[in-house]
Amino acid sequence: MLREFFSYYRPFMGLFWLDFGCAVLSGLLELAFPLAITGFIDHLLPQGDWSLTIAAAVGLLLLYAINAGLLTVVIYWGHKLGINIETEMRARAFDHLTRLSWRWYDRARTGKLVARVTRDLEEIGEVAHHGPEDAVVAIMTFVGAFALMFWINPQLALIVALIVPAMLALVIIYGGRMTRTWRAIYSRVGDFNVRLEEALGGVRVVQAFGNESHESHLFAGDNARYRQAKLDAYRVMAASSALQYMGLRLVQVVVMVVGAGFVLSGSLSTGGFVGFLLLVGVFYRPLEKIAAVIETYPRGIAGFRRYQELLATDPEIADAPEATEAPVLRGDIHFDRVGFAYDQGRPILQGIDLTVRAGETVAFVGHSGAGKTTLLALLPRFYEPTEGRIIVDGMPLDRMRLNSLRRQIGLVSQDVFLFGGTLRENIAYGRLGASEDEICKAAAQAQLTSLIASLPEGLDTIVGERGVMLSGGQKQRVAIARAFLKNPPILILDEATSALDSQTEREIQTALDALAVGRTTLIIAHRLGTIRNADRIVVMQDGRIAEVGSHAQLLSQGGIYATLAA
């Protein structure tokens, strides 16, 4: 895991060595200051030479200024290093999330995913900045301060060293507690974000059923558990800080008393005594740094483990090594004994064997749950068949690269998702880089001209989150405009006109009929009147094909379709 973690430093090694080098130099200067004070007291003051004393003071101020500059570099450029690593990780996480399959998202919780790419990575960035630097500087300062104390007075140095094991044990014990506590906090953060995302995302449902108090009660529970987890962490932190503070002050008092005796006996100079006291603070400061590392390390490592788990989730649907770019498709589709199940033992599709000729319009009908939407979701490989295979233009789907396949399939579904930007951006999502004329033409074909004219900012009108500023029918027309703009050889219409009034539906249906010319069109519909002119109609029941034929043929058979049409 550490090898993986440090691999993220490679693109930023210049920043790392700048930050690390300045931190080491600053640590060395921290060791030099007590020695400078010792020399000031023992050598300069007895001479009584004011010019030399002032020159020494100016020199000391200059060292302080240099150290201030070094600390500025460590704080700003060091955090820049952490932010760069955090940004790189966030980009990788987002790219990975966009490639995971629909099946994975069927079980994922959006709130927890948001936490993984926000708070988790912020904590990792802090560890990336402070972890290696603080650990090395702490060890260097610890050893260096002890060596200087031993040089000034070995007896006093050994007295100080006696308490070191107890202080280290304190840091390790409380560090372990902090690790466990922060893991609990991360778990609570995920639950907290899930509750928040669901309540706000579904606020219209909450208000429609008058369940505001119920949601507040559920949120209060998660909020209270999150609060308690954080209080537990800060309780451990407070106890650790108090004990470390008392340990340091105890040593300082002991050194003051014993050191005073050495000064009175003449075995230690006054400057050496003052310098030694200052070195005690420098000697124990690394323990504070180590404690800070132990405080941030569990949070960062817990976040990094969750980040690793996310990246280790292999996309269920990905390009095979031998996959090639799909050619320009004609639209010959063959479902070869296709079966599918979301969970083992619960088949959704069984033995689907169907050929759709290029340019043919085929409609799929049947009761809810018959498997119509699932079947057509297999064509763009949103899911993989658990049995059989799908062949397009004589080429199995898994032999085509995903992007090249999906670029040639248009989808207009009943559940329309719009982004929170402008109307123009949502239409242009069908083909990024489309010209203004092409966008306007697609909008006109989807019967959006009057809507655009009525909006104060036309195509530049903000549609709101998930298109909340538009009606259901208007959102579906935007989705249809995307399909017109994409102009794919294969078109899937999943209840594409379900949210439209009868008049608009007739107008859109005319446009969809024009769009279907020269391309393979697969339609799912509950309103049978919209598919009368389909070349063939496939009736599905319980995940199987029950009937196939034209509208007239199926009516004459008096079977399931005739019952649906009655």
CSV table of N, CA and C in Angstrom, one decimal, residues 102 317 326 329-336 338 340 349 354 356-357 360 362 364 371-385 389-393 395-411 488-493 520-524:
chain,number,residue,atom,x,y,z
A,102,TRP,N,-23.5,-0.3,-15.1
A,102,TRP,CA,-24.8,0.0,-14.5
A,102,TRP,C,-25.1,-1.0,-13.3
A,317,ILE,N,-17.8,-4.2,-17.4
A,317,ILE,CA,-17.9,-4.2,-18.8
A,317,ILE,C,-16.7,-3.3,-19.3
A,326,ALA,N,-15.3,-0.2,-33.8
A,326,ALA,CA,-16.5,-0.7,-34.6
A,326,ALA,C,-16.5,0.1,-35.9
A,329,LEU,N,-21.7,1.3,-38.6
A,329,LEU,CA,-22.7,0.2,-38.5
A,329,LEU,C,-23.9,0.4,-39.4
A,330,ARG,N,-24.4,-0.7,-40.0
A,330,ARG,CA,-25.6,-0.7,-40.8
A,330,ARG,C,-26.8,-0.9,-39.9
A,331,GLY,N,-26.7,-1.8,-38.9
A,331,GLY,CA,-27.7,-2.0,-37.9
A,331,GLY,C,-28.4,-3.4,-38.0
A,332,ASP,N,-27.7,-4.4,-38.6
A,332,ASP,CA,-28.2,-5.8,-38.5
A,332,ASP,C,-27.9,-6.3,-37.1
A,333,ILE,N,-28.9,-6.7,-36.4
A,333,ILE,CA,-28.8,-7.1,-35.0
A,333,ILE,C,-29.3,-8.5,-34.8
A,334,HIS,N,-28.5,-9.3,-34.1
A,334,HIS,CA,-29.0,-10.7,-33.9
A,334,HIS,C,-28.8,-11.0,-32.4
A,335,PHE,N,-29.9,-11.3,-31.7
A,335,PHE,CA,-29.9,-11.7,-30.3
A,335,PHE,C,-29.8,-13.3,-30.4
A,336,ASP,N,-28.7,-13.8,-30.0
A,336,ASP,CA,-28.5,-15.3,-30.1
A,336,ASP,C,-28.6,-16.0,-28.8
A,338,VAL,N,-30.1,-15.2,-26.0
A,338,VAL,CA,-29.6,-14.3,-24.9
A,338,VAL,C,-30.4,-14.5,-23.6
A,340,PHE,N,-30.3,-13.2,-19.3
A,340,PHE,CA,-29.7,-12.3,-18.3
A,340,PHE,C,-30.4,-12.4,-17.0
A,349,LEU,N,-34.2,-12.4,-18.4
A,349,LEU,CA,-34.4,-12.8,-19.8
A,349,LEU,C,-34.0,-14.3,-20.0
A,354,LEU,N,-33.6,-13.5,-31.7
A,354,LEU,CA,-34.3,-12.5,-32.5
A,354,LEU,C,-33.3,-11.9,-33.5
A,356,VAL,N,-32.9,-8.6,-36.1
A,356,VAL,CA,-33.5,-7.4,-36.6
A,356,VAL,C,-32.6,-6.9,-37.8
A,357,ARG,N,-33.3,-6.7,-38.9
A,357,ARG,CA,-32.6,-6.3,-40.2
A,357,ARG,C,-32.3,-4.8,-40.2
A,360,GLU,N,-34.7,-1.7,-40.2
A,360,GLU,CA,-36.1,-2.1,-39.7
A,360,GLU,C,-36.5,-1.4,-38.4
A,362,VAL,N,-38.5,-2.1,-35.1
A,362,VAL,CA,-39.1,-3.2,-34.4
A,362,VAL,C,-39.6,-2.7,-33.0
A,364,PHE,N,-41.2,-3.4,-29.1
A,364,PHE,CA,-41.3,-4.4,-28.1
A,364,PHE,C,-42.4,-4.0,-27.1
A,371,GLY,N,-39.2,-7.6,-19.3
A,371,GLY,CA,-37.8,-7.6,-19.7
A,371,GLY,C,-37.5,-6.8,-20.9
A,372,LYS,N,-38.4,-5.9,-21.3
A,372,LYS,CA,-38.2,-5.1,-22.6
A,372,LYS,C,-37.0,-4.2,-22.4
A,373,THR,N,-37.0,-3.4,-21.4
A,373,THR,CA,-35.9,-2.4,-21.2
A,373,THR,C,-34.6,-3.1,-20.9
A,374,THR,N,-34.6,-4.1,-20.1
A,374,THR,CA,-33.4,-4.9,-19.9
A,374,THR,C,-32.8,-5.4,-21.1
A,375,LEU,N,-33.6,-6.0,-22.0
A,375,LEU,CA,-33.1,-6.5,-23.3
A,375,LEU,C,-32.4,-5.5,-24.1
A,376,LEU,N,-33.0,-4.3,-24.3
A,376,LEU,CA,-32.4,-3.3,-25.1
A,376,LEU,C,-31.2,-2.6,-24.4
A,377,ALA,N,-31.2,-2.7,-23.0
A,377,ALA,CA,-30.0,-2.2,-22.3
A,377,ALA,C,-28.7,-3.0,-22.6
A,378,LEU,N,-29.0,-4.2,-23.1
A,378,LEU,CA,-27.8,-5.1,-23.4
A,378,LEU,C,-27.1,-4.7,-24.7
A,379,LEU,N,-27.9,-4.0,-25.6
A,379,LEU,CA,-27.3,-3.7,-26.9
A,379,LEU,C,-26.2,-2.7,-26.8
A,380,PRO,N,-26.3,-1.6,-26.0
A,380,PRO,CA,-25.1,-0.7,-25.8
A,380,PRO,C,-24.1,-1.2,-24.8
A,381,ARG,N,-24.4,-2.4,-24.3
A,381,ARG,CA,-23.5,-3.1,-23.3
A,381,ARG,C,-23.5,-2.3,-22.0
A,382,PHE,N,-24.7,-1.8,-21.6
A,382,PHE,CA,-24.8,-1.3,-20.2
A,382,PHE,C,-24.8,-2.4,-19.2
A,383,TYR,N,-25.3,-3.6,-19.7
A,383,TYR,CA,-25.2,-4.8,-18.9
A,383,TYR,C,-24.6,-5.9,-19.9
A,384,GLU,N,-24.1,-7.0,-19.4
A,384,GLU,CA,-23.6,-8.1,-20.2
A,384,GLU,C,-24.6,-9.2,-20.1
A,385,PRO,N,-24.9,-9.9,-21.2
A,385,PRO,CA,-25.7,-11.1,-21.1
A,385,PRO,C,-25.1,-12.1,-20.2
A,389,ARG,N,-25.2,-14.3,-26.8
A,389,ARG,CA,-24.4,-13.2,-27.2
A,389,ARG,C,-25.3,-12.4,-28.2
A,390,ILE,N,-24.8,-11.1,-28.4
A,390,ILE,CA,-25.5,-10.2,-29.3
A,390,ILE,C,-24.5,-9.9,-30.4
A,391,ILE,N,-25.0,-10.0,-31.7
A,391,ILE,CA,-24.1,-9.8,-32.9
A,391,ILE,C,-24.7,-8.6,-33.7
A,392,VAL,N,-23.8,-7.6,-34.0
A,392,VAL,CA,-24.2,-6.5,-34.8
A,392,VAL,C,-23.4,-6.5,-36.1
A,393,ASP,N,-24.0,-6.5,-37.3
A,393,ASP,CA,-23.3,-6.5,-38.6
A,393,ASP,C,-22.3,-7.7,-38.6
A,395,MET,N,-20.7,-9.0,-36.2
A,395,MET,CA,-19.6,-8.8,-35.2
A,395,MET,C,-20.1,-8.9,-33.8
A,396,PRO,N,-19.6,-9.8,-32.9
A,396,PRO,CA,-20.1,-9.8,-31.6
A,396,PRO,C,-19.8,-8.5,-30.9
A,397,LEU,N,-20.7,-8.1,-30.0
A,397,LEU,CA,-20.5,-6.8,-29.3
A,397,LEU,C,-19.2,-6.7,-28.5
A,398,ASP,N,-18.8,-7.8,-27.9
A,398,ASP,CA,-17.5,-7.7,-27.1
A,398,ASP,C,-16.3,-7.7,-27.9
A,399,ARG,N,-16.4,-7.7,-29.3
A,399,ARG,CA,-15.2,-7.5,-30.1
A,399,ARG,C,-15.1,-6.1,-30.6
A,400,MET,N,-16.1,-5.2,-30.2
A,400,MET,CA,-16.0,-3.8,-30.5
A,400,MET,C,-15.6,-3.0,-29.3
A,401,ARG,N,-14.9,-2.0,-29.5
A,401,ARG,CA,-14.6,-1.1,-28.4
A,401,ARG,C,-15.8,-0.3,-27.9
A,402,LEU,N,-16.0,-0.2,-26.6
A,402,LEU,CA,-17.2,0.3,-26.1
A,402,LEU,C,-17.6,1.7,-26.7
A,403,ASN,N,-16.6,2.6,-26.7
A,403,ASN,CA,-17.0,4.0,-27.1
A,403,ASN,C,-17.4,4.0,-28.6
A,404,SER,N,-16.7,3.2,-29.4
A,404,SER,CA,-17.1,3.2,-30.8
A,404,SER,C,-18.4,2.6,-31.1
A,405,LEU,N,-18.8,1.6,-30.2
A,405,LEU,CA,-20.2,1.1,-30.3
A,405,LEU,C,-21.2,2.1,-29.8
A,406,ARG,N,-21.0,2.6,-28.6
A,406,ARG,CA,-22.0,3.5,-28.0
A,406,ARG,C,-22.2,4.8,-28.8
A,407,ARG,N,-21.1,5.2,-29.5
A,407,ARG,CA,-21.3,6.5,-30.3
A,407,ARG,C,-22.3,6.3,-31.5
A,408,GLN,N,-22.6,5.0,-31.8
A,408,GLN,CA,-23.4,4.7,-33.0
A,408,GLN,C,-24.8,4.2,-32.5
A,409,ILE,N,-25.1,4.4,-31.2
A,409,ILE,CA,-26.4,4.0,-30.7
A,409,ILE,C,-27.0,5.2,-30.0
A,410,GLY,N,-28.2,5.6,-30.4
A,410,GLY,CA,-28.9,6.7,-29.8
A,410,GLY,C,-29.9,6.1,-28.8
A,411,LEU,N,-30.1,6.8,-27.7
A,411,LEU,CA,-31.1,6.3,-26.7
A,411,LEU,C,-31.9,7.5,-26.2
A,488,PRO,N,-27.7,8.6,-35.0
A,488,PRO,CA,-27.0,7.3,-35.0
A,488,PRO,C,-27.6,6.3,-36.0
A,489,PRO,N,-26.9,5.3,-36.4
A,489,PRO,CA,-27.5,4.2,-37.2
A,489,PRO,C,-28.4,3.3,-36.5
A,490,ILE,N,-28.3,3.2,-35.2
A,490,ILE,CA,-29.2,2.4,-34.4
A,490,ILE,C,-29.8,3.3,-33.3
A,491,LEU,N,-31.2,3.3,-33.2
A,491,LEU,CA,-31.9,4.1,-32.3
A,491,LEU,C,-32.8,3.3,-31.4
A,492,ILE,N,-32.7,3.6,-30.1
A,492,ILE,CA,-33.5,2.9,-29.1
A,492,ILE,C,-34.4,4.0,-28.4
A,493,LEU,N,-35.7,3.7,-28.5
A,493,LEU,CA,-36.7,4.6,-28.0
A,493,LEU,C,-37.5,3.9,-26.9
A,520,THR,N,-31.8,1.5,-38.0
A,520,THR,CA,-32.5,0.5,-37.3
A,520,THR,C,-33.1,1.1,-36.0
A,521,THR,N,-34.4,0.9,-35.8
A,521,THR,CA,-35.0,1.6,-34.7
A,521,THR,C,-35.7,0.5,-33.8
A,522,LEU,N,-35.4,0.5,-32.5
A,522,LEU,CA,-36.0,-0.4,-31.6
A,522,LEU,C,-36.8,0.4,-30.6
A,523,ILE,N,-38.1,0.1,-30.5
A,523,ILE,CA,-39.0,0.9,-29.7
A,523,ILE,C,-39.7,0.1,-28.6
A,524,ILE,N,-39.7,0.7,-27.4
A,524,ILE,CA,-40.5,0.1,-26.3
A,524,ILE,C,-41.6,1.0,-26.1
